[in-house]
C-alpha cells in the first residue's frame, strides 16, 4: 500500500511518517508535487504550516486533487491538512480543496493557540479506534457548513469546534494523532487498515 505525504514545505514530517509506517505493508513516501502525490493508494495532508503558503503549493494540483478525492482516493488530513479540505481560511489567501463545505476561522478563545491535550466528545470517526484525549497545536478551526460530516467535537474554553470530520474515504482531524500517544497511532493504523486496497 503506497501512502504519500504531500509536503507543502513546512514542518518535520518524521513523526507522522513513522506512525504511518507502523502498518504492515505501508510504503510511506514524501512528495512535494501535488500532481505526483496523487499517484498513490492513500494521500496524507500533514499538519504543520500556514494556510496561505500551503494552498500556494497545492494550487497547481488543486482541481486534480479535489477530483481524486471525489472519485474515492482515501485521504487523511491532519490539523492544517484538515483545514485544506475546506473552502478557505481567514488565516490566509487562496482556496482550499472545498471537499468539505465551510470555512476555517480563528479559535474563539482568550488562550490562542491551543497547545496541549484535550478531550474529544462524541467521537465516531473510525470503528474500533475511539479517541478520548488527543494533542492539539492550533490557532484556527474548521466551521463545517454541514454538521453531519462532524464525527467528533472538542471544546477549548467556550469554543466548541470539530475535532474530526468524515465524508466517504476522506477523514480530517484537527488534532495531531502522531503526537497523541498510543491511541493516536492506533487511530492512524485503523484508518489505513480501513482504506487499504
C-alpha positions as YAML, in Angstrom:
chain: A
units: angstrom
residues:
- id: 1
  name: UNK
  ca: [0.00, 0.00, 0.00]
- id: 2
  name: UNK
  ca: [1.54, 3.29, -1.15]
- id: 3
  name: UNK
  ca: [1.00, 6.09, 1.37]
- id: 4
  name: UNK
  ca: [2.01, 9.57, 0.20]
- id: 5
  name: UNK
  ca: [2.62, 12.55, 2.44]
- id: 6
  name: UNK
  ca: [2.11, 15.75, 0.47]
- id: 7
  name: UNK
  ca: [4.82, 18.13, 1.67]
- id: 8
  name: UNK
  ca: [3.92, 21.82, 1.44]
- id: 9
  name: UNK
  ca: [7.35, 22.81, 2.65]
- id: 10
  name: UNK
  ca: [6.84, 23.33, 6.39]
- id: 11
  name: UNK
  ca: [7.50, 21.29, 9.48]
- id: 12
  name: UNK
  ca: [9.01, 17.97, 10.36]
- id: 13
  name: UNK
  ca: [7.19, 15.05, 8.78]
- id: 14
  name: UNK
  ca: [9.27, 12.43, 10.58]
- id: 15
  name: UNK
  ca: [6.90, 11.53, 13.44]
- id: 16
  name: UNK
  ca: [3.91, 11.28, 11.10]
- id: 17
  name: UNK
  ca: [5.80, 9.14, 8.58]
- id: 18
  name: UNK
  ca: [6.93, 6.90, 11.45]
- id: 19
  name: UNK
  ca: [3.33, 6.44, 12.67]
- id: 20
  name: UNK
  ca: [2.11, 5.62, 9.15]
- id: 21
  name: UNK
  ca: [4.92, 3.11, 8.65]
- id: 22
  name: UNK
  ca: [3.76, 1.05, 11.66]
- id: 23
  name: UNK
  ca: [1.09, -0.53, 9.44]
- id: 24
  name: UNK
  ca: [2.42, -3.71, 7.80]
- id: 25
  name: UNK
  ca: [2.72, -3.27, 4.04]
- id: 26
  name: UNK
  ca: [2.61, 0.54, 4.12]
- id: 27
  name: UNK
  ca: [5.25, 2.14, 1.91]
- id: 28
  name: UNK
  ca: [5.47, 5.77, 3.02]
- id: 29
  name: UNK
  ca: [6.90, 8.43, 0.72]
- id: 30
  name: UNK
  ca: [7.03, 12.22, 0.75]
- id: 31
  name: UNK
  ca: [6.07, 14.15, -2.38]
- id: 32
  name: UNK
  ca: [6.31, 17.92, -2.97]
- id: 33
  name: UNK
  ca: [4.47, 17.90, -6.32]
- id: 34
  name: UNK
  ca: [0.69, 17.88, -5.79]
- id: 35
  name: UNK
  ca: [0.02, 16.04, -9.06]
- id: 36
  name: UNK
  ca: [2.63, 13.34, -8.42]
- id: 37
  name: UNK
  ca: [1.25, 12.98, -4.89]
- id: 38
  name: UNK
  ca: [-1.95, 11.60, -6.44]
- id: 39
  name: UNK
  ca: [-0.12, 8.53, -7.78]
- id: 40
  name: UNK
  ca: [-0.79, 6.68, -4.54]
- id: 41
  name: UNK
  ca: [-3.19, 4.43, -2.67]
- id: 42
  name: UNK
  ca: [-3.60, 6.83, 0.27]
- id: 43
  name: UNK
  ca: [-2.95, 10.58, 0.43]
- id: 44
  name: UNK
  ca: [-1.98, 12.25, 3.70]
- id: 45
  name: UNK
  ca: [-2.10, 16.03, 4.19]
- id: 46
  name: UNK
  ca: [0.15, 16.74, 7.19]
- id: 47
  name: UNK
  ca: [-0.44, 19.26, 9.92]
- id: 48
  name: UNK
  ca: [2.23, 21.91, 10.08]
- id: 49
  name: UNK
  ca: [2.43, 25.29, 8.34]
- id: 50
  name: UNK
  ca: [0.33, 28.27, 7.33]
- id: 51
  name: UNK
  ca: [-2.80, 28.06, 5.16]
- id: 52
  name: UNK
  ca: [-1.74, 30.64, 2.55]
- id: 53
  name: UNK
  ca: [1.66, 29.08, 1.90]
- id: 54
  name: UNK
  ca: [0.18, 25.57, 1.80]
- id: 55
  name: UNK
  ca: [-2.54, 26.41, -0.74]
- id: 56
  name: UNK
  ca: [0.05, 28.14, -2.91]
- id: 57
  name: UNK
  ca: [1.97, 24.85, -3.08]
- id: 58
  name: UNK
  ca: [-1.29, 22.97, -3.63]
- id: 59
  name: UNK
  ca: [-2.64, 25.26, -6.38]
- id: 60
  name: UNK
  ca: [-1.11, 23.54, -9.46]
- id: 61
  name: UNK
  ca: [-2.85, 20.30, -8.50]
- id: 62
  name: UNK
  ca: [-5.87, 21.59, -6.58]
- id: 63
  name: UNK
  ca: [-8.57, 20.63, -9.11]
- id: 64
  name: UNK
  ca: [-6.99, 17.24, -9.81]
- id: 65
  name: UNK
  ca: [-6.69, 16.53, -6.08]
- id: 66
  name: UNK
  ca: [-10.30, 17.51, -5.43]
- id: 67
  name: UNK
  ca: [-11.42, 15.27, -8.32]
- id: 68
  name: UNK
  ca: [-9.34, 12.35, -6.99]
- id: 69
  name: UNK
  ca: [-10.94, 12.68, -3.55]
- id: 70
  name: UNK
  ca: [-14.42, 12.82, -5.09]
- id: 71
  name: UNK
  ca: [-13.58, 9.66, -7.06]
- id: 72
  name: UNK
  ca: [-12.66, 7.79, -3.86]
- id: 73
  name: UNK
  ca: [-8.94, 8.37, -3.20]
- id: 74
  name: UNK
  ca: [-8.55, 7.84, 0.57]
- id: 75
  name: UNK
  ca: [-7.16, 10.87, 2.37]
- id: 76
  name: UNK
  ca: [-6.22, 11.75, 5.94]
- id: 77
  name: UNK
  ca: [-5.90, 15.48, 6.65]
- id: 78
  name: UNK
  ca: [-4.22, 16.43, 9.93]
- id: 79
  name: UNK
  ca: [-4.56, 19.89, 11.56]
- id: 80
  name: UNK
  ca: [-3.64, 22.23, 8.68]
- id: 81
  name: UNK
  ca: [-4.26, 19.26, 6.38]
- id: 82
  name: UNK
  ca: [-7.86, 19.08, 7.64]
- id: 83
  name: UNK
  ca: [-8.23, 22.84, 7.08]
- id: 84
  name: UNK
  ca: [-7.04, 22.45, 3.46]
- id: 85
  name: UNK
  ca: [-10.02, 20.13, 2.87]
- id: 86
  name: UNK
  ca: [-12.37, 23.11, 3.44]
- id: 87
  name: UNK
  ca: [-13.17, 26.00, 1.11]
- id: 88
  name: UNK
  ca: [-10.98, 28.74, 2.54]
- id: 89
  name: UNK
  ca: [-9.43, 30.22, 5.66]
- id: 90
  name: UNK
  ca: [-9.27, 33.52, 7.49]
- id: 91
  name: UNK
  ca: [-5.61, 32.70, 8.12]
- id: 92
  name: UNK
  ca: [-4.51, 33.26, 4.55]
- id: 93
  name: UNK
  ca: [-5.34, 33.90, 0.91]
- id: 94
  name: UNK
  ca: [-6.23, 31.20, -1.57]
- id: 95
  name: UNK
  ca: [-8.78, 28.46, -1.99]
- id: 96
  name: UNK
  ca: [-8.76, 25.15, -0.18]
- id: 97
  name: UNK
  ca: [-9.87, 21.91, -1.80]
- id: 98
  name: UNK
  ca: [-13.53, 22.52, -0.96]
- id: 99
  name: UNK
  ca: [-14.17, 18.83, -0.32]
- id: 100
  name: UNK
  ca: [-16.00, 19.90, 2.84]
- id: 101
  name: UNK
  ca: [-18.28, 22.94, 2.77]
- id: 102
  name: UNK
  ca: [-17.30, 25.58, 5.29]
- id: 103
  name: UNK
  ca: [-14.54, 27.95, 6.27]
- id: 104
  name: UNK
  ca: [-11.61, 27.99, 8.66]
- id: 105
  name: UNK
  ca: [-11.88, 30.64, 11.39]
- id: 106
  name: UNK
  ca: [-9.71, 31.79, 14.27]
- id: 107
  name: UNK
  ca: [-10.27, 29.93, 17.53]
- id: 108
  name: UNK
  ca: [-12.68, 32.00, 19.66]
- id: 109
  name: UNK
  ca: [-10.76, 31.90, 22.95]
- id: 110
  name: UNK
  ca: [-8.51, 34.02, 25.14]
- id: 111
  name: UNK
  ca: [-5.70, 31.46, 25.08]
- id: 112
  name: UNK
  ca: [-4.64, 31.07, 21.45]
- id: 113
  name: UNK
  ca: [-3.01, 28.94, 20.20]
- id: 114
  name: UNK
  ca: [-4.40, 25.90, 21.95]
- id: 115
  name: UNK
  ca: [-1.38, 23.73, 22.66]
- id: 116
  name: UNK
  ca: [-1.70, 20.56, 24.67]
- id: 117
  name: UNK
  ca: [-4.07, 17.72, 25.49]
- id: 118
  name: UNK
  ca: [-7.84, 17.99, 25.24]
- id: 119
  name: UNK
  ca: [-10.89, 15.71, 25.21]
- id: 120
  name: UNK
  ca: [-12.76, 14.54, 22.12]
- id: 121
  name: UNK
  ca: [-16.54, 14.34, 22.56]
- id: 122
  name: UNK
  ca: [-18.94, 12.09, 20.64]
- id: 123
  name: UNK
  ca: [-16.07, 10.66, 18.56]
- id: 124
  name: UNK
  ca: [-17.24, 8.13, 15.94]
- id: 125
  name: UNK
  ca: [-14.80, 8.55, 13.06]
- id: 126
  name: UNK
  ca: [-13.38, 5.02, 12.79]
- id: 127
  name: UNK
  ca: [-14.74, 1.73, 14.08]
- id: 128
  name: UNK
  ca: [-12.50, 0.24, 16.74]
- id: 129
  name: UNK
  ca: [-10.30, 3.32, 17.20]
- id: 130
  name: UNK
  ca: [-12.20, 5.55, 19.60]
- id: 131
  name: UNK
  ca: [-10.32, 8.58, 20.83]
- id: 132
  name: UNK
  ca: [-10.68, 10.24, 24.20]
- id: 133
  name: UNK
  ca: [-7.76, 12.62, 24.83]
- id: 134
  name: UNK
  ca: [-5.60, 13.95, 21.99]
- id: 135
  name: UNK
  ca: [-2.87, 16.52, 21.38]
- id: 136
  name: UNK
  ca: [-3.59, 19.89, 19.76]
- id: 137
  name: UNK
  ca: [-1.40, 22.71, 18.44]
- id: 138
  name: UNK
  ca: [-3.56, 25.21, 16.52]
- id: 139
  name: UNK
  ca: [-4.98, 28.72, 16.33]
- id: 140
  name: UNK
  ca: [-7.63, 28.10, 13.67]
- id: 141
  name: UNK
  ca: [-10.57, 25.69, 13.47]
- id: 142
  name: UNK
  ca: [-12.92, 24.42, 10.77]
- id: 143
  name: UNK
  ca: [-16.51, 25.64, 10.78]
- id: 144
  name: UNK
  ca: [-18.37, 22.98, 8.81]
- id: 145
  name: UNK
  ca: [-21.46, 24.15, 6.92]
- id: 146
  name: UNK
  ca: [-22.99, 20.68, 7.38]
- id: 147
  name: UNK
  ca: [-22.73, 19.31, 10.94]
- id: 148
  name: UNK
  ca: [-23.49, 15.79, 9.70]
- id: 149
  name: UNK
  ca: [-19.87, 15.42, 8.49]
- id: 150
  name: UNK
  ca: [-18.54, 16.12, 12.01]
- id: 151
  name: UNK
  ca: [-17.53, 12.85, 13.70]
- id: 152
  name: UNK
  ca: [-16.02, 14.29, 16.88]
- id: 153
  name: UNK
  ca: [-16.06, 17.57, 18.82]
- id: 154
  name: UNK
  ca: [-13.67, 19.38, 21.14]
- id: 155
  name: UNK
  ca: [-14.23, 22.42, 23.37]
- id: 156
  name: UNK
  ca: [-11.46, 24.90, 24.15]
- id: 157
  name: UNK
  ca: [-12.62, 27.47, 26.71]
- id: 158
  name: UNK
  ca: [-16.14, 28.22, 25.37]
- id: 159
  name: UNK
  ca: [-15.46, 27.41, 21.72]
- id: 160
  name: UNK
  ca: [-16.79, 24.03, 20.54]
- id: 161
  name: UNK
  ca: [-15.31, 23.01, 17.20]
- id: 162
  name: UNK
  ca: [-14.98, 19.91, 15.00]
- id: 163
  name: UNK
  ca: [-12.19, 17.61, 16.20]
- id: 164
  name: UNK
  ca: [-12.83, 15.29, 13.25]
- id: 165
  name: UNK
  ca: [-14.82, 15.25, 10.01]
- id: 166
  name: UNK
  ca: [-15.52, 12.49, 7.56]
- id: 167
  name: UNK
  ca: [-17.13, 12.10, 4.14]
- id: 168
  name: UNK
  ca: [-16.60, 8.83, 2.32]
- id: 169
  name: UNK
  ca: [-12.95, 7.79, 2.49]
- id: 170
  name: UNK
  ca: [-11.73, 11.26, 3.46]
- id: 171
  name: UNK
  ca: [-11.05, 11.99, 7.14]
- id: 172
  name: UNK
  ca: [-9.86, 15.25, 8.63]
- id: 173
  name: UNK
  ca: [-8.70, 15.68, 12.23]
- id: 174
  name: UNK
  ca: [-7.82, 18.96, 13.95]
- id: 175
  name: UNK
  ca: [-5.56, 17.21, 16.46]
- id: 176
  name: UNK
  ca: [-2.21, 15.51, 15.85]
- id: 177
  name: UNK
  ca: [-2.65, 11.72, 16.07]
- id: 178
  name: UNK
  ca: [1.10, 11.21, 15.60]
- id: 179
  name: UNK
  ca: [1.65, 13.17, 18.84]
- id: 180
  name: UNK
  ca: [-1.32, 11.63, 20.70]
- id: 181
  name: UNK
  ca: [0.48, 8.64, 22.18]
- id: 182
  name: UNK
  ca: [-0.66, 5.05, 21.59]
- id: 183
  name: UNK
  ca: [-4.31, 5.96, 20.92]
- id: 184
  name: UNK
  ca: [-3.31, 8.38, 18.17]
- id: 185
  name: UNK
  ca: [-1.08, 5.88, 16.43]
- id: 186
  name: UNK
  ca: [-3.87, 3.29, 16.73]
- id: 187
  name: UNK
  ca: [-6.21, 5.80, 15.02]
- id: 188
  name: UNK
  ca: [-3.77, 6.20, 12.08]
- id: 189
  name: UNK
  ca: [-3.41, 2.42, 11.84]
- id: 190
  name: UNK
  ca: [-7.20, 1.93, 11.86]
- id: 191
  name: UNK
  ca: [-7.62, 4.47, 9.06]
- id: 192
  name: UNK
  ca: [-5.00, 2.81, 6.85]
- id: 193
  name: UNK
  ca: [-6.43, -0.66, 7.51]
- id: 194
  name: UNK
  ca: [-9.94, 0.50, 6.63]
- id: 195
  name: UNK
  ca: [-8.98, 2.14, 3.32]
- id: 196
  name: UNK
  ca: [-6.31, -0.37, 2.26]
- id: 197
  name: UNK
  ca: [-6.77, -1.53, -1.35]
...
